[in-house]
mmCIF file of C-alpha atoms and ligand atoms in Angstrom:
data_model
loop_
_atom_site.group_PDB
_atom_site.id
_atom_site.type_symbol
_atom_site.label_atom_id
_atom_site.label_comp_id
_atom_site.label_asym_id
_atom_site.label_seq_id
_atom_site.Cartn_x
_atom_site.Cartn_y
_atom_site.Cartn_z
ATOM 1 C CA UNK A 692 0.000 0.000 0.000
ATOM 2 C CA UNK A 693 1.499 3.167 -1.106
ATOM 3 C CA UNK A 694 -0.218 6.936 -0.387
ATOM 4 C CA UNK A 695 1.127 9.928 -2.275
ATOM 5 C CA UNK A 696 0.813 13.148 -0.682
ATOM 6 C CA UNK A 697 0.879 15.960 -2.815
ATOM 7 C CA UNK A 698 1.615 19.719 -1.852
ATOM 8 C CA UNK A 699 4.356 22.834 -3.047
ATOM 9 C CA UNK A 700 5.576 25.644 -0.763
ATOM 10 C CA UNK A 701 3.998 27.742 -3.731
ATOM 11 C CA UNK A 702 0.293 26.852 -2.220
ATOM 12 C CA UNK A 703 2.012 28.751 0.873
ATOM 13 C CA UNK A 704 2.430 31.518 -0.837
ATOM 14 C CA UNK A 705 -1.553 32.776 -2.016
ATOM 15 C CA UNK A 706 -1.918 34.930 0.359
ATOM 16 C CA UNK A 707 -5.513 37.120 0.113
ATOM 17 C CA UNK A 708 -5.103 39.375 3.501
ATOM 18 C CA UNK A 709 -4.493 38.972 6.832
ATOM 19 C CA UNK A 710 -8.373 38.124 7.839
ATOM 20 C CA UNK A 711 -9.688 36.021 4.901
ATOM 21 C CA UNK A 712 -9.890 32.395 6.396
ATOM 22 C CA UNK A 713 -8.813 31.010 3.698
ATOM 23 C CA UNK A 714 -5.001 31.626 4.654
ATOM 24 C CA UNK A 715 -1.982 29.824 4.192
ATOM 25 C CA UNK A 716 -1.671 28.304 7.850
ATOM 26 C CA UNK A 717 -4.168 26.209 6.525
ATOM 27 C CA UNK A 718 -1.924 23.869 5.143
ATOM 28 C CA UNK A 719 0.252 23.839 7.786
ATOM 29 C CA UNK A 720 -2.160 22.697 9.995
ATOM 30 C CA UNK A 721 -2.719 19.761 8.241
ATOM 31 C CA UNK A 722 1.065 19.150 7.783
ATOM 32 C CA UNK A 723 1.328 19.416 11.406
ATOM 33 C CA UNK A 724 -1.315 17.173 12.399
ATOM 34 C CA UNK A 725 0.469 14.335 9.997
ATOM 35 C CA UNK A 726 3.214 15.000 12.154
ATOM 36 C CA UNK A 727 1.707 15.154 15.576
ATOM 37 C CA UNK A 728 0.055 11.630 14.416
ATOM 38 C CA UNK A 729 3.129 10.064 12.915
ATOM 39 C CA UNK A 730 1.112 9.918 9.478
ATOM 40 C CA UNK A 731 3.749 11.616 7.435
ATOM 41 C CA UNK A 732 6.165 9.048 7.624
ATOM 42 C CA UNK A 733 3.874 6.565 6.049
ATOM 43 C CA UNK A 734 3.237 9.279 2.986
ATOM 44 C CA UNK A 735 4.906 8.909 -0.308
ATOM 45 C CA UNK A 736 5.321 12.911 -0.655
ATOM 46 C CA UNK A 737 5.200 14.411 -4.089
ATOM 47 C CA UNK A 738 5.899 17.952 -5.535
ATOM 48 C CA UNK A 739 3.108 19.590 -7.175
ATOM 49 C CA UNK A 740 4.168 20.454 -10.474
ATOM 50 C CA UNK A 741 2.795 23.417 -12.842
ATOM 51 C CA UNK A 742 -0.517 21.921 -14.362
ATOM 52 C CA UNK A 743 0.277 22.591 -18.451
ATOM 53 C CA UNK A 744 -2.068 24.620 -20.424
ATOM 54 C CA UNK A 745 -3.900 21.749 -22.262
ATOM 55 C CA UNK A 746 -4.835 20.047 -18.744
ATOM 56 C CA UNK A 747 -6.408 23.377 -17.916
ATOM 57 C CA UNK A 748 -8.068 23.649 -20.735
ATOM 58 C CA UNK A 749 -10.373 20.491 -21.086
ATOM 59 C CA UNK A 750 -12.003 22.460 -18.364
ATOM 60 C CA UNK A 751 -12.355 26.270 -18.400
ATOM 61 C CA UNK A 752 -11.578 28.237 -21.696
ATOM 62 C CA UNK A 753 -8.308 28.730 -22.964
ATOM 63 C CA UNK A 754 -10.020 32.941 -22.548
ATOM 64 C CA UNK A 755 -10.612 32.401 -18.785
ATOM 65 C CA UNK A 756 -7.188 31.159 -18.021
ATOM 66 C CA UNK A 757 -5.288 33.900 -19.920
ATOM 67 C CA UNK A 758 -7.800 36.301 -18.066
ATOM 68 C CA UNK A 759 -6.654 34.685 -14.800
ATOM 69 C CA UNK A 760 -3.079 35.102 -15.938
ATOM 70 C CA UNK A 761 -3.165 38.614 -17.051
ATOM 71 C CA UNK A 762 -5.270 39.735 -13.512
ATOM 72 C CA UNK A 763 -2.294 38.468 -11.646
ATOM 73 C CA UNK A 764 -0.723 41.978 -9.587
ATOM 74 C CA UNK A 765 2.733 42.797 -9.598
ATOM 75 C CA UNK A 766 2.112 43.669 -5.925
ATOM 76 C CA UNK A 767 -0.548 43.657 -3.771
ATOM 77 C CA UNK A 768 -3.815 42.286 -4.040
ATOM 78 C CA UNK A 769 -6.768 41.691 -7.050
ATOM 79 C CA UNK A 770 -9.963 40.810 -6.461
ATOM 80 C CA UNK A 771 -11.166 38.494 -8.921
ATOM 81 C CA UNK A 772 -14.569 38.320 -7.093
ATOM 82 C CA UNK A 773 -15.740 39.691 -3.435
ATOM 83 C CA UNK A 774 -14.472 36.284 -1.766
ATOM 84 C CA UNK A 775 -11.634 35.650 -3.938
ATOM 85 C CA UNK A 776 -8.562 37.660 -4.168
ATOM 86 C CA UNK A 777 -4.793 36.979 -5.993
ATOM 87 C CA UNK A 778 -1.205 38.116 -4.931
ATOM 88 C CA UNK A 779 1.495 38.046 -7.084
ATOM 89 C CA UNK A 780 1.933 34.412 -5.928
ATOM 90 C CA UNK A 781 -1.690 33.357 -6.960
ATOM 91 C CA UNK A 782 -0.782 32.209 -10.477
ATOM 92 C CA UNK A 783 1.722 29.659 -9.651
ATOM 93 C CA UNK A 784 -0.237 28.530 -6.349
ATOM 94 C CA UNK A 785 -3.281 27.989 -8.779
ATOM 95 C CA UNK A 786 -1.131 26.372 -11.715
ATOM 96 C CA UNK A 787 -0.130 23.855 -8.985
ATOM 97 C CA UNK A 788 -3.126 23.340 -7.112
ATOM 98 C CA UNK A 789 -4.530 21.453 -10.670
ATOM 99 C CA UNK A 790 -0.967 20.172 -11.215
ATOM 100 C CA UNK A 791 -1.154 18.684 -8.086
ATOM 101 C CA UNK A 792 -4.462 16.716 -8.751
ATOM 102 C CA UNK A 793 -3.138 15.559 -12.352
ATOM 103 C CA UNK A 794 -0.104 14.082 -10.695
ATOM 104 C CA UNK A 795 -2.489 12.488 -8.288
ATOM 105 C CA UNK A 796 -4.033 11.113 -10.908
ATOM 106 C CA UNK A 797 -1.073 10.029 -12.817
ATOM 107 C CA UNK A 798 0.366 8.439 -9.656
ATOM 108 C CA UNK A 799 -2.821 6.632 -9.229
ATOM 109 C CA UNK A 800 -3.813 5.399 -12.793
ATOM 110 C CA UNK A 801 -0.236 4.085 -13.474
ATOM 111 C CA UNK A 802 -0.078 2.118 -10.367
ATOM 112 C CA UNK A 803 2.932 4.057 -8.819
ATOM 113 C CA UNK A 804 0.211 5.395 -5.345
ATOM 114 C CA UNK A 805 -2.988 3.622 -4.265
ATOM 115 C CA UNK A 806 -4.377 6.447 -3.101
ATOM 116 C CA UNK A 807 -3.133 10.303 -3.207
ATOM 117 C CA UNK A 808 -3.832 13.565 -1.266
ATOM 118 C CA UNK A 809 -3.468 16.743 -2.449
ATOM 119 C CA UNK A 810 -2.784 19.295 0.249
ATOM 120 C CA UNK A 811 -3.404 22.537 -1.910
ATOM 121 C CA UNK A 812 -5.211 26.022 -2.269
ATOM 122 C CA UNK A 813 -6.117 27.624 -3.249
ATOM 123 C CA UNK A 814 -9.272 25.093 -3.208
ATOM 124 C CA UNK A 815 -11.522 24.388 -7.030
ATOM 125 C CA UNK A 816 -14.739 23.615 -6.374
ATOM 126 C CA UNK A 817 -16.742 26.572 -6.687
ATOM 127 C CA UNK A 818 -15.019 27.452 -9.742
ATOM 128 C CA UNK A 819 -17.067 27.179 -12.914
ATOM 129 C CA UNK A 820 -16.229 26.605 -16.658
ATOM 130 C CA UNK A 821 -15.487 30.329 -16.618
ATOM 131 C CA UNK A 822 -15.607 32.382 -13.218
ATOM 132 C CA UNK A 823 -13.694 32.274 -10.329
ATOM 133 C CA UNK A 824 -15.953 32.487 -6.754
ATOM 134 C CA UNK A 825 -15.585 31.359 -3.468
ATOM 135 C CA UNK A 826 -11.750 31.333 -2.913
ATOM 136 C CA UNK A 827 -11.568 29.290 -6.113
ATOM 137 C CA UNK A 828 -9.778 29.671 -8.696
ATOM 138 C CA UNK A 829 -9.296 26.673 -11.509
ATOM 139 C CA UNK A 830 -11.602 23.746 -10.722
ATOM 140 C CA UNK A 831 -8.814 21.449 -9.367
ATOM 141 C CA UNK A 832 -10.889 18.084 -8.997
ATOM 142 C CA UNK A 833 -12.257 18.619 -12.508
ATOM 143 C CA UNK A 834 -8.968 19.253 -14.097
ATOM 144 C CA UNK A 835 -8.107 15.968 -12.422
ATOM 145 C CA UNK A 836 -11.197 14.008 -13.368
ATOM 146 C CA UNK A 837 -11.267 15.369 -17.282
ATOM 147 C CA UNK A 838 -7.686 14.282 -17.253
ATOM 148 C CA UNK A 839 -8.355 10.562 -16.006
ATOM 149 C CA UNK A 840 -11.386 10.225 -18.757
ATOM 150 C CA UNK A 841 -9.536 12.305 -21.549
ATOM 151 C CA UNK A 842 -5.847 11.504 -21.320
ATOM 152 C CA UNK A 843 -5.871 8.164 -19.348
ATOM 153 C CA UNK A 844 -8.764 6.596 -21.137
ATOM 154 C CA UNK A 845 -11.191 5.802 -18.549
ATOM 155 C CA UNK A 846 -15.030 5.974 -19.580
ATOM 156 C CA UNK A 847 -17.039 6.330 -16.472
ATOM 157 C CA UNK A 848 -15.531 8.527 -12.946
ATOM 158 C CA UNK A 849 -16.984 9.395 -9.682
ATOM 159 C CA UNK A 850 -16.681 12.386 -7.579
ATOM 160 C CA UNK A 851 -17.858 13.064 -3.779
ATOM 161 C CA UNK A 852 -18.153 16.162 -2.633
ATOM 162 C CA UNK A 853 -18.390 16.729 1.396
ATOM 163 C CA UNK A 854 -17.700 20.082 1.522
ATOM 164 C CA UNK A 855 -20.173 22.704 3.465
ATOM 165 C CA UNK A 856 -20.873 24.136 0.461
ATOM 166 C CA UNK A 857 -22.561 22.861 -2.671
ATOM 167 C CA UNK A 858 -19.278 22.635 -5.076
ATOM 168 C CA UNK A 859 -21.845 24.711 -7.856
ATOM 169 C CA UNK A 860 -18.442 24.861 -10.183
ATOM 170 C CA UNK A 861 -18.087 20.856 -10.392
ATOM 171 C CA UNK A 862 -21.972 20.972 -10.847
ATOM 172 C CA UNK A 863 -21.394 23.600 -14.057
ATOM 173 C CA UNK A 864 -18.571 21.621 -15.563
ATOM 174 C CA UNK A 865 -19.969 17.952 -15.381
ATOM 175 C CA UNK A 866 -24.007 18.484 -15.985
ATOM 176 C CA UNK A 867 -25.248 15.907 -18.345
ATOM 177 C CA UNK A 868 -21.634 14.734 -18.628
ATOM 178 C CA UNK A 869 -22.643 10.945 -18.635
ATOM 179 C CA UNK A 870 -18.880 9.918 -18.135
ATOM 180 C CA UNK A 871 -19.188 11.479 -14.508
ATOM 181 C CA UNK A 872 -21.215 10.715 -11.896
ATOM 182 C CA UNK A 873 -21.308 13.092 -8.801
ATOM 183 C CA UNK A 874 -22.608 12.863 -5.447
ATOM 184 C CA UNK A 875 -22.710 15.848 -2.874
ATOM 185 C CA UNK A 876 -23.690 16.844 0.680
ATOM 186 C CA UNK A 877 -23.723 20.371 1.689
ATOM 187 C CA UNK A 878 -25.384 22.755 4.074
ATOM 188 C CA UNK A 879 -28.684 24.618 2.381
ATOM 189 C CA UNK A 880 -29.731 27.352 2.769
ATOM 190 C CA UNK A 881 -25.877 28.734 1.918
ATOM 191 C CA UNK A 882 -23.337 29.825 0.205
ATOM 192 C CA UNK A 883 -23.642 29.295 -2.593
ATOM 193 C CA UNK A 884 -27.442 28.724 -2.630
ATOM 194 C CA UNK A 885 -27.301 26.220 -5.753
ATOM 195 C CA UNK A 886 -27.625 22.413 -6.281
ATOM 196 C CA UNK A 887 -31.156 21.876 -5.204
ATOM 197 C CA UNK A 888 -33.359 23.172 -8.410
ATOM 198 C CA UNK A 889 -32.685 21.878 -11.754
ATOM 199 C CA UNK A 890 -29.903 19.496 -11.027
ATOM 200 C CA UNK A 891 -28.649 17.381 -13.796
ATOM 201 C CA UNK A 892 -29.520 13.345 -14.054
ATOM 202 C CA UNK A 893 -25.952 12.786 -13.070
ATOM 203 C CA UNK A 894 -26.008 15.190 -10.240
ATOM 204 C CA UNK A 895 -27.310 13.613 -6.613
ATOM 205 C CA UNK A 896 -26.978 16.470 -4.263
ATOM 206 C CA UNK A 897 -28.084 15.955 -0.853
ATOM 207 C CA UNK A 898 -28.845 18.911 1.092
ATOM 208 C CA UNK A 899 -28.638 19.218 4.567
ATOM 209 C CA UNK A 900 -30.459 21.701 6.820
ATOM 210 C CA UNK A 901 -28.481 24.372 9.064
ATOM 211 C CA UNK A 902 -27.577 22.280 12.678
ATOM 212 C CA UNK A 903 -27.052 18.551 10.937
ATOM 213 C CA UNK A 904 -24.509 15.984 11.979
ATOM 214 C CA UNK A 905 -23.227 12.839 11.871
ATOM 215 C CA UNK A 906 -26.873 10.969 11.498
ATOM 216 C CA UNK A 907 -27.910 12.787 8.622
ATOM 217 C CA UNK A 908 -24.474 12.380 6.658
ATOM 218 C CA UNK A 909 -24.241 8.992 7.048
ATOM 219 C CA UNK A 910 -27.978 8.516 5.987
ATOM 220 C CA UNK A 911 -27.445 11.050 2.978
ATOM 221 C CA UNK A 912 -24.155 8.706 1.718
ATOM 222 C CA UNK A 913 -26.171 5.264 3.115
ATOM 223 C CA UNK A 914 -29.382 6.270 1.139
ATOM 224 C CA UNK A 915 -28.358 8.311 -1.554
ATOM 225 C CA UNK A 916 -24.498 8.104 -2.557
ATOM 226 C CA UNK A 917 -24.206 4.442 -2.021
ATOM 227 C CA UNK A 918 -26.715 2.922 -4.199
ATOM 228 C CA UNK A 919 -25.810 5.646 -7.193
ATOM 229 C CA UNK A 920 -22.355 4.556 -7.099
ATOM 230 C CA UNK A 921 -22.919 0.831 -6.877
ATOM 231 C CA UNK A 922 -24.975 1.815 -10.001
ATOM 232 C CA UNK A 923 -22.770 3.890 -11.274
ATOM 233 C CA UNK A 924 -19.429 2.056 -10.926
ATOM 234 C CA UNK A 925 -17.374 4.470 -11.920
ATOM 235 C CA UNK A 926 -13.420 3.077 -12.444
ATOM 236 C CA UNK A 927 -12.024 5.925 -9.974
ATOM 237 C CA UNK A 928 -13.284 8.364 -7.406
ATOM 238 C CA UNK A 929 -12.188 11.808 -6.496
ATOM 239 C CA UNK A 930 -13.252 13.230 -3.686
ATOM 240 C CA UNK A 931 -13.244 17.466 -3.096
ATOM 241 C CA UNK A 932 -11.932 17.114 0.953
ATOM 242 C CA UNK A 933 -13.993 19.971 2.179
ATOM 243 C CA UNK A 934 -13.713 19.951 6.104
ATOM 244 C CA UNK A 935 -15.598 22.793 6.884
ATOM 245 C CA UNK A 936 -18.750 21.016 7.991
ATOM 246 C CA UNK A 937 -17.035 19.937 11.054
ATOM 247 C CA UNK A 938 -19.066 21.010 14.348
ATOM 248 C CA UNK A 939 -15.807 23.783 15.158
ATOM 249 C CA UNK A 940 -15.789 25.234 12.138
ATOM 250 C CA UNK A 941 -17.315 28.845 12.290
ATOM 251 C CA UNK A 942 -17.743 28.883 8.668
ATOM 252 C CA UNK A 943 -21.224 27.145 8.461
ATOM 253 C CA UNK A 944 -23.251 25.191 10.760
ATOM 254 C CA UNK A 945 -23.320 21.499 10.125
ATOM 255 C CA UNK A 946 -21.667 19.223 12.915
ATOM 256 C CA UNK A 947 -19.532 16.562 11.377
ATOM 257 C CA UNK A 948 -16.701 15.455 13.845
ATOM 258 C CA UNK A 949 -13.146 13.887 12.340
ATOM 259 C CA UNK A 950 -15.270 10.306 12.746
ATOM 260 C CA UNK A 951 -17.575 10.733 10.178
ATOM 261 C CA UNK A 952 -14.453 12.175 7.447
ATOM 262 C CA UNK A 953 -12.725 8.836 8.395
ATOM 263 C CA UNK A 954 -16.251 6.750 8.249
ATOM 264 C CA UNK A 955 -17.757 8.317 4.672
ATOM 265 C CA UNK A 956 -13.315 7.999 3.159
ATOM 266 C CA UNK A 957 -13.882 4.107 4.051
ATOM 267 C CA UNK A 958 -17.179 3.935 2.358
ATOM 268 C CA UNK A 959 -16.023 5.593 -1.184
ATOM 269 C CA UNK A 960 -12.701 3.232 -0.855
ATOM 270 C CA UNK A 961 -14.921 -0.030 -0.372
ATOM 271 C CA UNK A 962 -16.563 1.465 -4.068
ATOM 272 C CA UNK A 963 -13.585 2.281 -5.375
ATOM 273 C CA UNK A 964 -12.183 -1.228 -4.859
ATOM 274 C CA UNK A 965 -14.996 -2.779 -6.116
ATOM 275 C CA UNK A 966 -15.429 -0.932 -9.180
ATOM 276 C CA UNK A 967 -12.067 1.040 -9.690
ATOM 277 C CA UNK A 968 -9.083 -1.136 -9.105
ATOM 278 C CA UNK A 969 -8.842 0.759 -5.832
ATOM 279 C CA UNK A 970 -8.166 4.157 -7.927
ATOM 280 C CA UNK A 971 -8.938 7.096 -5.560
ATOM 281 C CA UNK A 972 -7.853 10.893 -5.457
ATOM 282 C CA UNK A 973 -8.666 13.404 -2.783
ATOM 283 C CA UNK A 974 -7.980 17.264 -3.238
ATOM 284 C CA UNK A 975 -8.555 19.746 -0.379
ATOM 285 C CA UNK A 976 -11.179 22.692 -0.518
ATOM 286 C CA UNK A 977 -12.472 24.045 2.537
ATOM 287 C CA UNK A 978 -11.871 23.561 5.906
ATOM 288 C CA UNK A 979 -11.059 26.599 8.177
ATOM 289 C CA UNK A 980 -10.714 25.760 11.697
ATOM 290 C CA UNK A 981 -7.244 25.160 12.084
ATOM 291 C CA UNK A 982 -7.070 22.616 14.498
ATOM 292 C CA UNK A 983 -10.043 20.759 13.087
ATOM 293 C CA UNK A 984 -8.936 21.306 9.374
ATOM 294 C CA UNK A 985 -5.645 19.557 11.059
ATOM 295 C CA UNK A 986 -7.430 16.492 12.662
ATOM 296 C CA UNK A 987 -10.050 15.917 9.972
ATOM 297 C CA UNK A 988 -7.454 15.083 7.106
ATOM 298 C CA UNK A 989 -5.216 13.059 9.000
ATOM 299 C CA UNK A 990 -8.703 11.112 9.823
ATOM 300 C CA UNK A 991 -9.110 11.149 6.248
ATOM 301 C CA UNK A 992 -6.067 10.631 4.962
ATOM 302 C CA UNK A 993 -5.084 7.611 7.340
ATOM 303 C CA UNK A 994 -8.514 5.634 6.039
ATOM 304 C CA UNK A 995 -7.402 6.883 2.663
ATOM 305 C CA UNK A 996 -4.207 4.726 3.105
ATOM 306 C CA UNK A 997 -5.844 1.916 5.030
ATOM 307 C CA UNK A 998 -3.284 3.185 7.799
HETATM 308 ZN ZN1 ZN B 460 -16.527 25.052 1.710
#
């Protein structure tokens, strides 16, 4: 058993002022708590390299990226939208945020990592074919996913989404995309008040009202994720690693604990073994209590690795 993890002091260096929460000690944290737990010995690590142009590409318009590109400050800050900002460090923290998930990929598919965590920002999900929202920049799990079904050959993926917030940019990218199948949980009403009207065939979006926990989670992924990946079975899952519906975090107010991360990792790797050769990718989104961001991956990370 072999688990890559994936990160670049460049993802340190995003930096959209001193009070957004979506800071750089973020990643630290998590580092930290692999330490504290004697996880990181057990890691295969991995540099995150640039992602190329053509991986970006089979996602958001070659237009979007170039206006990403030329937004980029000399100094200070850009806001690209009121949540999302860039530094004259953004570029290459974004470039290997989705570099980081094709490597995960590429690690995975050709055998060299079971399993792979990327431990990157900024985070994807919210980001659509062709906007940037929600501290997101390039669509990081979709890069990764259009690069397992258009590079590597596979014909039908998976991704799980857990993050507090419905990952609306995932949603926009792989509607009616019969190759993907994707299941989400989120907290509605919130941020960013999408995925319960109109949703696609191969969208399953369970919502969960303001105060939920562990009982409705698990039912959500027993009742609802479960049997549309058994039908489904999709050769690989990626999973956006939101942790921000754990009970600390401030962000939102669902109460997951660092259990129900480790519980709901062991139920997509029991489908992914079934289905997938074992194939499974996880890339970090939110997650902005510090020492719960910290204690959540490691949770998910050691089930990730069967540790
Ligand atoms: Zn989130």
């Amino acid at each position: 058993m072999s688990t890559a993890f994936i990160t670049h002091a460049d993802c340190m260096k995003h930096d959209m002022g001193e009070h957004h929460p979506e800071r750089p000690e973020r990643l630290a944290a998590i580092e930290d708590r692999l330490i504290a737990s004697g996880l990181v010995g057990l890691l295969d690590r991995h540099e995150a390299p640039l992602a190329k142009m053509g991986e970006l590409t089979r996602v958001h318009p070659a237009e979007y990226v170039e206006a990403v590109r030329m937004a980029a400050p000399q100094h200070g800050i850009v806001h690209l939208d009121p949540d999302t900002a860039m530094c004259p460090h953004t570029w290459n923290a974004a470039l290997r945020a989705a570099g980081a998930a094709v490597l995960a990929t590429d690690l995975v598919m050709g055998k060299r990592a079971d399993s792979a965590f990327c431990s990157v920002r900024p985070p994807g999900h919210h980001a659509t074919r062709n906007r940037s929202m929600g501290f997101c920049i390039f669509n990081n799990v979709a890069v990764a996913a259009k690069h397992a079904l258009e590079y590597r050959g596979l014909a039908r993926v998976a991704i799980a989404d857990f993050d507090v917030h419905h990952g609306n940019g995932t949603e926009d990218i792989f509607s009616d995309d019969e190759r993907v199948l994707m299941v989400g949980s989120f907290q509605h009403p919130f941020y960013p008040y999408s995925g319960t009207e109109d949703t696609a065939p191969n969208m399953f979006n369970v919502p969960l009202a303001s105060g939920a926990g562990s009982r409705e989670f698990r039912e959500a992924v027993e009742q609802v994720w479960m049997p549309e990946l058994e039908r489904f079975q999709p050769q690989m899952i990626f999973i956006s690693a939101g942790f921000d519906a754990h009970v600390e975090d401030d962000m939102a107010m669902l109460r997951f604990t660092e259990a129900d991360y480790a519980w709901v990792t062991q139920k997509l790797k029991d489908i992914a073994e079934r289905f997938g050769e074992g194939r499974i990718v996880s890339v970090l989104e939110g997650g902005y209590s510090l020492p719960a961001l910290g204690r959540s991956a490691a949770a998910h990370i050691k089930a990730l690795g069967g540790f």
